[in-house]
Amino acid sequence: MGHIVLRLDRIMVERGRSLNWLADQVGITNVNLSKIKNNRVSAIRFSALAAICAALDCQPGDILEYVDGISGDADDANSK
């Protein structure tokens, strides 16, 4: 069974944006945003996802990635 991986870190690098900047834009604490960025959450509110997408000018699919299998290694999905 697959799982969803958050790729917020990648989008932030592509956009040249810092964690502090994004936290200020979306109204999420640095601690909670860091958990999202480092894929240490099991859920994310749609309102938070929408705010992040608006701030970074991206789509949810740019941040969320489905990884097939149970290895837990999201990089495997990129090598297919």
PDB file of C-alpha atoms in Angstrom:
ATOM      1  CA  MET A   1       0.000   0.000   0.000  1.00  0.00           C
ATOM      2  CA  GLY A   2       1.273   3.441  -0.859  1.00  0.00           C
ATOM      3  CA  HIS A   3       1.326   6.652   1.106  1.00  0.00           C
ATOM      4  CA  ILE A   4       1.399  10.417   0.625  1.00  0.00           C
ATOM      5  CA  VAL A   5       4.634  12.365   1.017  1.00  0.00           C
ATOM      6  CA  LEU A   6       4.761  16.131   1.469  1.00  0.00           C
ATOM      7  CA  ARG A   7       7.251  17.877  -0.817  1.00  0.00           C
ATOM      8  CA  LEU A   8       6.994  21.346   0.681  1.00  0.00           C
ATOM      9  CA  ASP A   9      10.759  21.537   1.151  1.00  0.00           C
ATOM     10  CA  ARG A  10      11.335  21.109  -2.582  1.00  0.00           C
ATOM     11  CA  ILE A  11       8.805  23.791  -3.544  1.00  0.00           C
ATOM     12  CA  MET A  12      10.243  26.233  -1.005  1.00  0.00           C
ATOM     13  CA  VAL A  13      13.730  25.782  -2.466  1.00  0.00           C
ATOM     14  CA  GLU A  14      12.414  26.214  -6.024  1.00  0.00           C
ATOM     15  CA  ARG A  15      10.630  29.430  -5.006  1.00  0.00           C
ATOM     16  CA  GLY A  16      13.548  30.690  -2.901  1.00  0.00           C
ATOM     17  CA  ARG A  17      11.343  31.058   0.175  1.00  0.00           C
ATOM     18  CA  SER A  18      12.265  30.548   3.820  1.00  0.00           C
ATOM     19  CA  LEU A  19      10.292  28.832   6.548  1.00  0.00           C
ATOM     20  CA  ASN A  20       9.887  32.141   8.404  1.00  0.00           C
ATOM     21  CA  TRP A  21       8.571  33.879   5.283  1.00  0.00           C
ATOM     22  CA  LEU A  22       6.046  31.135   4.598  1.00  0.00           C
ATOM     23  CA  ALA A  23       4.929  31.001   8.233  1.00  0.00           C
ATOM     24  CA  ASP A  24       4.236  34.752   8.135  1.00  0.00           C
ATOM     25  CA  GLN A  25       2.312  34.437   4.857  1.00  0.00           C
ATOM     26  CA  VAL A  26       0.052  31.549   5.874  1.00  0.00           C
ATOM     27  CA  GLY A  27      -0.389  32.175   9.599  1.00  0.00           C
ATOM     28  CA  ILE A  28       1.013  28.829  10.721  1.00  0.00           C
ATOM     29  CA  THR A  29       3.615  28.703  13.471  1.00  0.00           C
ATOM     30  CA  ASN A  30       7.198  27.942  12.484  1.00  0.00           C
ATOM     31  CA  VAL A  31       7.063  24.755  14.562  1.00  0.00           C
ATOM     32  CA  ASN A  32       3.966  23.405  12.818  1.00  0.00           C
ATOM     33  CA  LEU A  33       5.157  24.491   9.399  1.00  0.00           C
ATOM     34  CA  SER A  34       8.498  22.802  10.060  1.00  0.00           C
ATOM     35  CA  LYS A  35       6.647  19.562  10.835  1.00  0.00           C
ATOM     36  CA  ILE A  36       4.806  19.837   7.524  1.00  0.00           C
ATOM     37  CA  LYS A  37       8.017  20.697   5.670  1.00  0.00           C
ATOM     38  CA  ASN A  38       9.862  17.731   7.182  1.00  0.00           C
ATOM     39  CA  ASN A  39       6.990  15.316   6.526  1.00  0.00           C
ATOM     40  CA  ARG A  40       6.331  14.723  10.228  1.00  0.00           C
ATOM     41  CA  VAL A  41       2.556  15.039  10.098  1.00  0.00           C
ATOM     42  CA  SER A  42      -0.119  12.465   9.401  1.00  0.00           C
ATOM     43  CA  ALA A  43      -2.697  14.999   8.199  1.00  0.00           C
ATOM     44  CA  ILE A  44      -2.948  18.544   6.876  1.00  0.00           C
ATOM     45  CA  ARG A  45      -6.011  20.786   6.832  1.00  0.00           C
ATOM     46  CA  PHE A  46      -7.262  21.775   3.409  1.00  0.00           C
ATOM     47  CA  SER A  47      -7.293  25.401   4.563  1.00  0.00           C
ATOM     48  CA  ALA A  48      -3.583  25.177   5.449  1.00  0.00           C
ATOM     49  CA  LEU A  49      -2.796  23.483   2.142  1.00  0.00           C
ATOM     50  CA  ALA A  50      -4.739  26.163   0.255  1.00  0.00           C
ATOM     51  CA  ALA A  51      -2.893  28.958   2.088  1.00  0.00           C
ATOM     52  CA  ILE A  52       0.482  27.340   1.369  1.00  0.00           C
ATOM     53  CA  CYS A  53      -0.405  26.923  -2.307  1.00  0.00           C
ATOM     54  CA  ALA A  54      -1.537  30.551  -2.557  1.00  0.00           C
ATOM     55  CA  ALA A  55       1.649  31.841  -0.922  1.00  0.00           C
ATOM     56  CA  LEU A  56       3.941  29.693  -3.071  1.00  0.00           C
ATOM     57  CA  ASP A  57       1.875  30.043  -6.272  1.00  0.00           C
ATOM     58  CA  CYS A  58       1.582  26.297  -6.754  1.00  0.00           C
ATOM     59  CA  GLN A  59      -0.981  23.508  -6.898  1.00  0.00           C
ATOM     60  CA  PRO A  60      -1.617  20.864  -4.203  1.00  0.00           C
ATOM     61  CA  GLY A  61      -0.124  18.263  -6.541  1.00  0.00           C
ATOM     62  CA  ASP A  62       3.158  20.166  -6.437  1.00  0.00           C
ATOM     63  CA  ILE A  63       3.328  19.568  -2.679  1.00  0.00           C
ATOM     64  CA  LEU A  64       1.637  16.176  -2.301  1.00  0.00           C
ATOM     65  CA  GLU A  65       3.177  13.076  -3.854  1.00  0.00           C
ATOM     66  CA  TYR A  66       1.836   9.529  -3.840  1.00  0.00           C
ATOM     67  CA  VAL A  67       4.541   6.936  -3.208  1.00  0.00           C
ATOM     68  CA  ASP A  68       3.710   3.372  -4.182  1.00  0.00           C
ATOM     69  CA  GLY A  69       4.907   0.613  -1.873  1.00  0.00           C
ATOM     70  CA  ILE A  70       5.765   0.372   1.792  1.00  0.00           C
ATOM     71  CA  SER A  71       9.489   1.123   1.719  1.00  0.00           C
ATOM     72  CA  GLY A  72       8.927   4.620   3.046  1.00  0.00           C
ATOM     73  CA  ASP A  73      11.604   5.921   0.684  1.00  0.00           C
ATOM     74  CA  ALA A  74       9.982   8.680  -1.342  1.00  0.00           C
ATOM     75  CA  ASP A  75      13.039   8.928  -3.563  1.00  0.00           C
ATOM     76  CA  ASP A  76      12.072   5.547  -5.047  1.00  0.00           C
ATOM     77  CA  ALA A  77       9.073   7.253  -6.628  1.00  0.00           C
ATOM     78  CA  ASN A  78      11.313   9.763  -8.364  1.00  0.00           C
ATOM     79  CA  SER A  79      13.528   7.084  -9.895  1.00  0.00           C
ATOM     80  CA  LYS A  80      10.682   5.319 -11.755  1.00  0.00           C
TER      81      LYS A  80
END
